[in-house]
XYZ file of C-alpha atoms in Angstrom:
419
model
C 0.000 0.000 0.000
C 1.463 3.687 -0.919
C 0.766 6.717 1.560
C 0.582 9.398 0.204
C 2.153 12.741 2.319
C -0.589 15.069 3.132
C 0.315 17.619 0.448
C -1.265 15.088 -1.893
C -3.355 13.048 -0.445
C -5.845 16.236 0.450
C -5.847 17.375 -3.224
C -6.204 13.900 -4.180
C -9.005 13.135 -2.056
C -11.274 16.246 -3.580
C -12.008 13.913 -6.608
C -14.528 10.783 -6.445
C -11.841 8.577 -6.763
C -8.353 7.453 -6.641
C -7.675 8.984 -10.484
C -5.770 7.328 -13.450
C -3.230 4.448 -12.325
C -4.398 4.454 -8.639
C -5.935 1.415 -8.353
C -2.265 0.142 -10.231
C 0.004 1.899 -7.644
C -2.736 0.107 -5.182
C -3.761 3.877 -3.839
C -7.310 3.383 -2.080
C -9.736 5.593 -3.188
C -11.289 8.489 -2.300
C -14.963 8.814 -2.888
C -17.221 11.156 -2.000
C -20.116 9.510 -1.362
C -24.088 10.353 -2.165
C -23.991 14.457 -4.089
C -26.411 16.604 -5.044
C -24.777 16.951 -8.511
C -27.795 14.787 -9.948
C -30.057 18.165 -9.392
C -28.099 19.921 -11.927
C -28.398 19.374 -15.197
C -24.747 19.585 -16.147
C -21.584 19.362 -14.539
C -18.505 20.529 -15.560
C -14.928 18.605 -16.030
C -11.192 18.626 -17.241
C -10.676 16.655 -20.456
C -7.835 16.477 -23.484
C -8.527 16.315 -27.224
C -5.769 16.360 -29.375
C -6.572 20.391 -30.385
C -6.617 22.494 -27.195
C -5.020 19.801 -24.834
C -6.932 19.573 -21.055
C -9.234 22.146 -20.814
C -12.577 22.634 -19.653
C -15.525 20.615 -20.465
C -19.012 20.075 -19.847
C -21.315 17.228 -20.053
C -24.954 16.038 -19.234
C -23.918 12.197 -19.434
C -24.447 12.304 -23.146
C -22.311 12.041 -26.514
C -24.470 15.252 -27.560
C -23.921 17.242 -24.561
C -20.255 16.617 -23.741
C -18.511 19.298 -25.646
C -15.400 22.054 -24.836
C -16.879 25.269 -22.776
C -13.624 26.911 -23.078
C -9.791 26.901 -24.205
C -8.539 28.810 -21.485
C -4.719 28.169 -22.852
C -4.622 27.739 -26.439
C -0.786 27.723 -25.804
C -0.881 24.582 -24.134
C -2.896 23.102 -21.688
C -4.770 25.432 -18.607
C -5.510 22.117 -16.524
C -8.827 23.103 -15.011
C -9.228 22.016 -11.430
C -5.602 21.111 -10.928
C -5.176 20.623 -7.020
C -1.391 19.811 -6.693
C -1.248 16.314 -8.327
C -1.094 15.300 -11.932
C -5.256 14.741 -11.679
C -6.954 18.510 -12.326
C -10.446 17.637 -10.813
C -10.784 19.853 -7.847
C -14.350 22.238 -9.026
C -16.633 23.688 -6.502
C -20.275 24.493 -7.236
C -21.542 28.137 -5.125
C -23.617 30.729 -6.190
C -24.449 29.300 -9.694
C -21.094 29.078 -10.573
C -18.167 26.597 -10.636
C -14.876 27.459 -9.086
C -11.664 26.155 -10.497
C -7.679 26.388 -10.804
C -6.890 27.378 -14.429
C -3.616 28.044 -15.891
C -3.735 30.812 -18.881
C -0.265 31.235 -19.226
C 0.674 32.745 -16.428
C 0.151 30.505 -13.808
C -2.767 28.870 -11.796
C -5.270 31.287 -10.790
C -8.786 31.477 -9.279
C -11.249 30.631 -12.097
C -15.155 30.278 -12.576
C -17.617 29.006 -14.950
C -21.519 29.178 -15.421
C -20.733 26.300 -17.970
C -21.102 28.852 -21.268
C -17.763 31.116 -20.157
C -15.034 30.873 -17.854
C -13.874 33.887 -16.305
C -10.523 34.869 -13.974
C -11.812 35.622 -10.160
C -8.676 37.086 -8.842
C -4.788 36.897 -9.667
C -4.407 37.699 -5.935
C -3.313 33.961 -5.306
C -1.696 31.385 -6.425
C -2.163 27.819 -7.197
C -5.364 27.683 -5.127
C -6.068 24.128 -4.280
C -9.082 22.068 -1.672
C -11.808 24.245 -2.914
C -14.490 23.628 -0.286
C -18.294 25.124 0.247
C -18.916 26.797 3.537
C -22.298 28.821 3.795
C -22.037 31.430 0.986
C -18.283 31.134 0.736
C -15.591 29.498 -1.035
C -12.605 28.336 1.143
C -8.961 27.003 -0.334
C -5.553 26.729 0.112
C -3.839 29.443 -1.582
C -0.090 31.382 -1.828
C 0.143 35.276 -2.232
C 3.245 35.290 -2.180
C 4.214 36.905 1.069
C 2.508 34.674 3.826
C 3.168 30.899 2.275
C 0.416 28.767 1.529
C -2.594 29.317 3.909
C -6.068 29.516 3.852
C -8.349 31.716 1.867
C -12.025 32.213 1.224
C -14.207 33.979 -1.666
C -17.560 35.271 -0.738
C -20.251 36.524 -2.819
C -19.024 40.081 -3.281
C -16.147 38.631 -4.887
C -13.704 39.673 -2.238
C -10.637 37.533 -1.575
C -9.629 37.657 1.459
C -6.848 35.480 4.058
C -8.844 33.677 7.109
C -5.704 33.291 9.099
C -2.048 33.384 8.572
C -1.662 30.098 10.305
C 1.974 29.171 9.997
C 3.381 32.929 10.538
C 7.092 33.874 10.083
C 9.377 32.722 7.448
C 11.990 29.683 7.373
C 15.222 28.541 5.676
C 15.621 26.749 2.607
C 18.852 25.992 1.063
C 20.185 29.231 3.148
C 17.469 31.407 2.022
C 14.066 32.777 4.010
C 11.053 32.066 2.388
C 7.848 32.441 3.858
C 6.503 29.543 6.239
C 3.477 27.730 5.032
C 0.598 26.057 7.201
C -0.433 24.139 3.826
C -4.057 23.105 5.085
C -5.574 20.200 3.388
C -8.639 18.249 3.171
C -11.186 20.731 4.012
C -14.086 19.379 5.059
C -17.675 20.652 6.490
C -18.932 19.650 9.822
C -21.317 21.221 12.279
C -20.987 24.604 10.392
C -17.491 24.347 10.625
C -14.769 23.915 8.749
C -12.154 21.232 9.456
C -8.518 20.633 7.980
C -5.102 19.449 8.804
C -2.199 21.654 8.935
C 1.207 22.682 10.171
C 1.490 25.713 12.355
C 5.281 25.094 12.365
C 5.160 23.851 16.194
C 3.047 20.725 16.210
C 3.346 19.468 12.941
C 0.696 18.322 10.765
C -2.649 18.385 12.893
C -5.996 18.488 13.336
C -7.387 21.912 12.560
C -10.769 23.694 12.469
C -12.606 27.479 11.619
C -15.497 29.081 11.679
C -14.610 31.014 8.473
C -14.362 34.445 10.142
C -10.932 36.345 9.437
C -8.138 35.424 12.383
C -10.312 32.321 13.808
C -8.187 29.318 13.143
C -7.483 27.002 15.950
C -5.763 23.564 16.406
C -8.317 20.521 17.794
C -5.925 18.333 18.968
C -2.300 17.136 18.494
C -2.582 13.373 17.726
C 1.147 12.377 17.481
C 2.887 14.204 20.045
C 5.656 11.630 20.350
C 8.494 13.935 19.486
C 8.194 17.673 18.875
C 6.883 18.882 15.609
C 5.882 15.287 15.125
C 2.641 14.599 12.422
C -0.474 12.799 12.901
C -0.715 14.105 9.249
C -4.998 13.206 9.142
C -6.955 13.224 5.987
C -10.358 11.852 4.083
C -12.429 14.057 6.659
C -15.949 12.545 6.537
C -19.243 13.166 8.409
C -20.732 10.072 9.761
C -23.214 9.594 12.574
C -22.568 13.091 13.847
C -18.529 12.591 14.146
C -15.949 13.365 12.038
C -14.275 10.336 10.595
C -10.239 9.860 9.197
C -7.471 8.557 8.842
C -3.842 9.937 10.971
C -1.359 8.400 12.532
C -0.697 8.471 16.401
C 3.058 7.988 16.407
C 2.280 4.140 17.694
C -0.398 2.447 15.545
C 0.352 4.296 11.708
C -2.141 5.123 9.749
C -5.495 3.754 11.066
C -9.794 5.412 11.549
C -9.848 8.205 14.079
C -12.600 10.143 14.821
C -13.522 13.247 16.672
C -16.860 15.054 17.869
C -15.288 18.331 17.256
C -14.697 19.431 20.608
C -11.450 21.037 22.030
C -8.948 17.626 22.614
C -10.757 15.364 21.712
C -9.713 12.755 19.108
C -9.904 8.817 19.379
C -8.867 5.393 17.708
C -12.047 3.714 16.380
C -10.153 0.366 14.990
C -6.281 -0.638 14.345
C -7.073 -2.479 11.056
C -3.793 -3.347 10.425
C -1.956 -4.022 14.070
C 0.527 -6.380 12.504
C 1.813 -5.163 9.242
C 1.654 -1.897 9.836
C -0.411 1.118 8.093
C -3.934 0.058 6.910
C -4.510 4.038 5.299
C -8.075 4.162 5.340
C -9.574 6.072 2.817
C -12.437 6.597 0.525
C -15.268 7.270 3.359
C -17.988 6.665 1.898
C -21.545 6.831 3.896
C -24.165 3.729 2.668
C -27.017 2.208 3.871
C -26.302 3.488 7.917
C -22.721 2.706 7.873
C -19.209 4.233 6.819
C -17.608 2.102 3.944
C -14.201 2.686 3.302
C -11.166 0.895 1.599
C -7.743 -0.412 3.873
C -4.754 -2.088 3.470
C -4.573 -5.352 5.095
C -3.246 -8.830 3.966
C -5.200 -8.528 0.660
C -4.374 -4.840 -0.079
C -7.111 -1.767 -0.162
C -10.140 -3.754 0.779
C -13.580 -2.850 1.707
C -14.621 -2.087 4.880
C -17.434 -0.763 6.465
C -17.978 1.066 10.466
C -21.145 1.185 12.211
C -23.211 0.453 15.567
C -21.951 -2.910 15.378
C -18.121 -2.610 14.923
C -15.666 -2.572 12.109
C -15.463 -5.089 9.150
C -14.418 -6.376 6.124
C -17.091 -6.616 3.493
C -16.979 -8.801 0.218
C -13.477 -10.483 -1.003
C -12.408 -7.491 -3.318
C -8.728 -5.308 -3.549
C -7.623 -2.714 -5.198
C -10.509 -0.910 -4.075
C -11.597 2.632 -5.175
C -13.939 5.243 -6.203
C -16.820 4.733 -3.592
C -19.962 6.178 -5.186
C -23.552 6.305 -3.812
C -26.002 5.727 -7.038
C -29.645 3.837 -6.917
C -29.702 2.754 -4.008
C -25.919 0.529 -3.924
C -22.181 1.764 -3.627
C -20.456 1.510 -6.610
C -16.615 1.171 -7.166
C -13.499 0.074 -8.531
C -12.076 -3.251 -7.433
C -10.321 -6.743 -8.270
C -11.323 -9.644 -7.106
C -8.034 -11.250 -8.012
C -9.288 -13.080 -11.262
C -10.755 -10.267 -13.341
C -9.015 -7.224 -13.097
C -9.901 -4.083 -12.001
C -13.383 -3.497 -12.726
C -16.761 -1.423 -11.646
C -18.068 -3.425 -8.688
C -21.504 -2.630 -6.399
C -22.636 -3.676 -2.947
C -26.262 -3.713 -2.628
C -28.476 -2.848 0.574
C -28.517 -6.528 0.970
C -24.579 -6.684 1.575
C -24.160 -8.495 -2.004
C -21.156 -7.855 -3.773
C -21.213 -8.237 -7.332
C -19.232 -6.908 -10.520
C -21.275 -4.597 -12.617
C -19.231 -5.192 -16.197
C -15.979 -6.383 -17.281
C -14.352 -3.448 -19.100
C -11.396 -4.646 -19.691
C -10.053 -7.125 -16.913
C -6.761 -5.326 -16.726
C -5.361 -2.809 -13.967
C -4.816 0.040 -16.284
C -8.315 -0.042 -17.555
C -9.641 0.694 -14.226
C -12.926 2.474 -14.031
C -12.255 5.778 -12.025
C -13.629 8.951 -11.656
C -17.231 7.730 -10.803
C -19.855 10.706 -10.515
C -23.756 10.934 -10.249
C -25.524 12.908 -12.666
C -28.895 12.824 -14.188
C -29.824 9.345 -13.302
C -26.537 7.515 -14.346
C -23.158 7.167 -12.802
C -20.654 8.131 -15.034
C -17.102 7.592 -15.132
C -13.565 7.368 -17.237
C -12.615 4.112 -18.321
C -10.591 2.377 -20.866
C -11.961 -0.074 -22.592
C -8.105 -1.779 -24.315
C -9.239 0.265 -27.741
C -10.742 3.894 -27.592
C -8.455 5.119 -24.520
C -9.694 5.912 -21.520
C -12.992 7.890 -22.298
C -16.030 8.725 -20.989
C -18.996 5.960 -19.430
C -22.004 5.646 -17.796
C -24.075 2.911 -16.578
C -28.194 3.312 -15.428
C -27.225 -0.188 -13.239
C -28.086 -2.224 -15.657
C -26.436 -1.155 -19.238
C -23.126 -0.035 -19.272
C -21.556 1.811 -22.073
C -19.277 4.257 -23.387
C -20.823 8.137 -23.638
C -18.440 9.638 -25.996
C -14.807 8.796 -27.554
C -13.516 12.319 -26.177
C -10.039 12.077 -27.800
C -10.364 9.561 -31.198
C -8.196 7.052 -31.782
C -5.470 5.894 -29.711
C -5.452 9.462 -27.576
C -7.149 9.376 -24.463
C -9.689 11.991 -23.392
C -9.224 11.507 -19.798
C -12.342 12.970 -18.239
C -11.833 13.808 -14.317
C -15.092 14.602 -13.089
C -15.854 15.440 -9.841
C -18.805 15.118 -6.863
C -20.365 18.837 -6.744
C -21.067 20.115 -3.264
């Protein structure tokens, strides 16, 4: 099993799944769960075509209405929705418009779309990255180039303003002072708050939270305070049952579930998955049918599991799992079960766990990306001939929407879960 350091794992973890070669670098997924992206009638994505490169695209799950919105770089590529990993899919949906990293030329910036334009929002920031929905408000991780990476918010004035200069001061690199960076990741919503990890440059890479007004910032608890500075480094923040669920790593038992009602200090172990080998990573958190599914790494590799009133436990006899999506009433993902490949995969109400369609039956053909969206779960797939392209499936038929980039190019469509 890789871990991924926190500096990608919370950009990773703003897409529905583990993206393009995860499930091959046996990376567990990261799904978002149930959305309300099926009450719009569009969503939009990043895609490549062998014109414009990635840019951004739109699509309402069909051949007809998946089409370019805008070539933000016709230089090269702009990567909309690039969050600090080679997988541009971080978009957030406020206001009636979608927020996004582009890249025109002169370097990622602040971007929105009402899916017929694309505009800039501010040149303020840089490289702003875990766009997340608070009230009225956009929140992210951003750089201005004096205070290091920190957090940011947009409201609906269009005013871009710092929430709190977490990680004040500067520090040396190679001999030479740059600014010192809190770098939060993996914001999440919970109780009208928002919650994060970061690094205030005294006890590492903890558990953070704000109430979004400017200068309120404060740490929830230091996990792994073994050794000075030392990171509990938690990430895949998900609501469940009134607690906030993830993964972080107490100095003693690696990477394993924690969870936290939000209060000042407090922070607990819900299960060691993994007490003999090591790091299990949960990841993925996916709420289903009353319980929290999520994939770890055990003897088998990223398997499913699922939390609830009645413990912790494995579910079904699949790996390389992936991409946990809530559609029609089953959890959908990406998984092996050792004979086939990495295909799409559901677990019903009734706990059966069954694969949906053989795609391909080989690793790098791995469905990914899964998204709701009028009525069908689409998703990026490649099928051994067309590239990986753009599907869907209603549950019961499951086909390709639209060869993206013809030929042997791939379109690569990254969608995303919409607040």
């Amino acid at each position: 099993m890789i871990h991924l350091d926190d500096s990608l794992m919370g950009p990773l973890c703003k897409v529905t799944s583990a993206l393009a070669l995860a499930s091959a670098l046996g990376l567990a997924g990261c799904g978002g769960g149930a959305s309300s992206a099926s009450s719009l009638s569009i969503m939009l994505l990043a895609a490549k075509d062998a014109a414009t490169g990635f840019e951004l695209w739109k699509t309402d799950g069909t051949a007809n209405g998946t089409s370019l919105v805008k070539d933000i770089n016709p230089a090269g590529s702009s990567f909309p929705g690039a969050g600090g990993t080679p997988f541009p899919s971080e978009f957030a949906f406020v206001n009636g418009f979608w927020f996004f990293s582009a890249d025109d030329g002169t370097g990622p910036k602040l971007w929105k779309s009402d899916g017929t334009q694309a505009m800039l929002v501010t040149a303020a920031v840089s490289s702003p990255r875990e766009l997340t929905v608070l009230g009225n408000a956009l929140y992210f991780s951003a750089d201005d180039g004096v205070s290091g990476r920190e957090l940011w918010k947009t409201d609906v004035t269009g005013s871009t303003v710092q929430v709190k200069d977490i990680a004040p001061g500067t520090v040396s690199i190679g001999g030479i002072q740059v600014p010192r960076s809190s770098s939060p990741t993996g914001l999440t919503v919970f109780n009208n708050t928002l919650y994060f990890s970061a690094d205030d440059g005294v006890n590492g890479v903890e558990l953070w939270k704000s109430d979004g007004t400017l200068g309120n910032a404060v740490l929830v608890k230091d996990i792994n305070n073994t050794a000075p500075g030392a990171s509990s480094s938690p990430s895949g923040f998900t609501v469940f049952n009134n607690e906030l669920y993830f993964s972080a790593d107490d100095g003693s038992t690696g990477f394993e579930l924690w969870k936290t009602n939000g209060t000042p200090g407090n922070a607990v172990l819900v299960k060691d998955i993994n007490p003999l080998i090591g790091d299990s990573s949960p990841s993925g958190f996916t709420v289903f049918n009353n319980a929290l599914y999520f994939s770890a790494d055990r003897a088998a590799g990223a398997e499913l599991w699922k939390t609830d009133v009645a413990g912790t436990v494995r579910v079904g006899a699949v790996s390389l799992v992936s991409g946990l999506t809530v559609f029609n009433n089953a959890l959908y993902f990406s998984a092996s079960d050792g004979v086939a490949g990495v295909e799409l995969w559901k677990t019903d109400v009734a706990g059966s766990t069954v694969q949906v369609k053989g795609i391909n039956n080989t690793t790098l053909g791995a469905p990914n990306a899964l998204t709701v969206l009028n009525n069908a779960l689409l998703f990026s797939a490649d099928d051994g001939m067309t590239g990986r392209e753009l599907w869907r499936t209603d549950g019961s038929g499951t086909m390709r929407v639209k060869d993206i980039c013809p030929g042997s190019c791939d379109g690569l469509p990254v969608l995303v879960i919409l607040p």
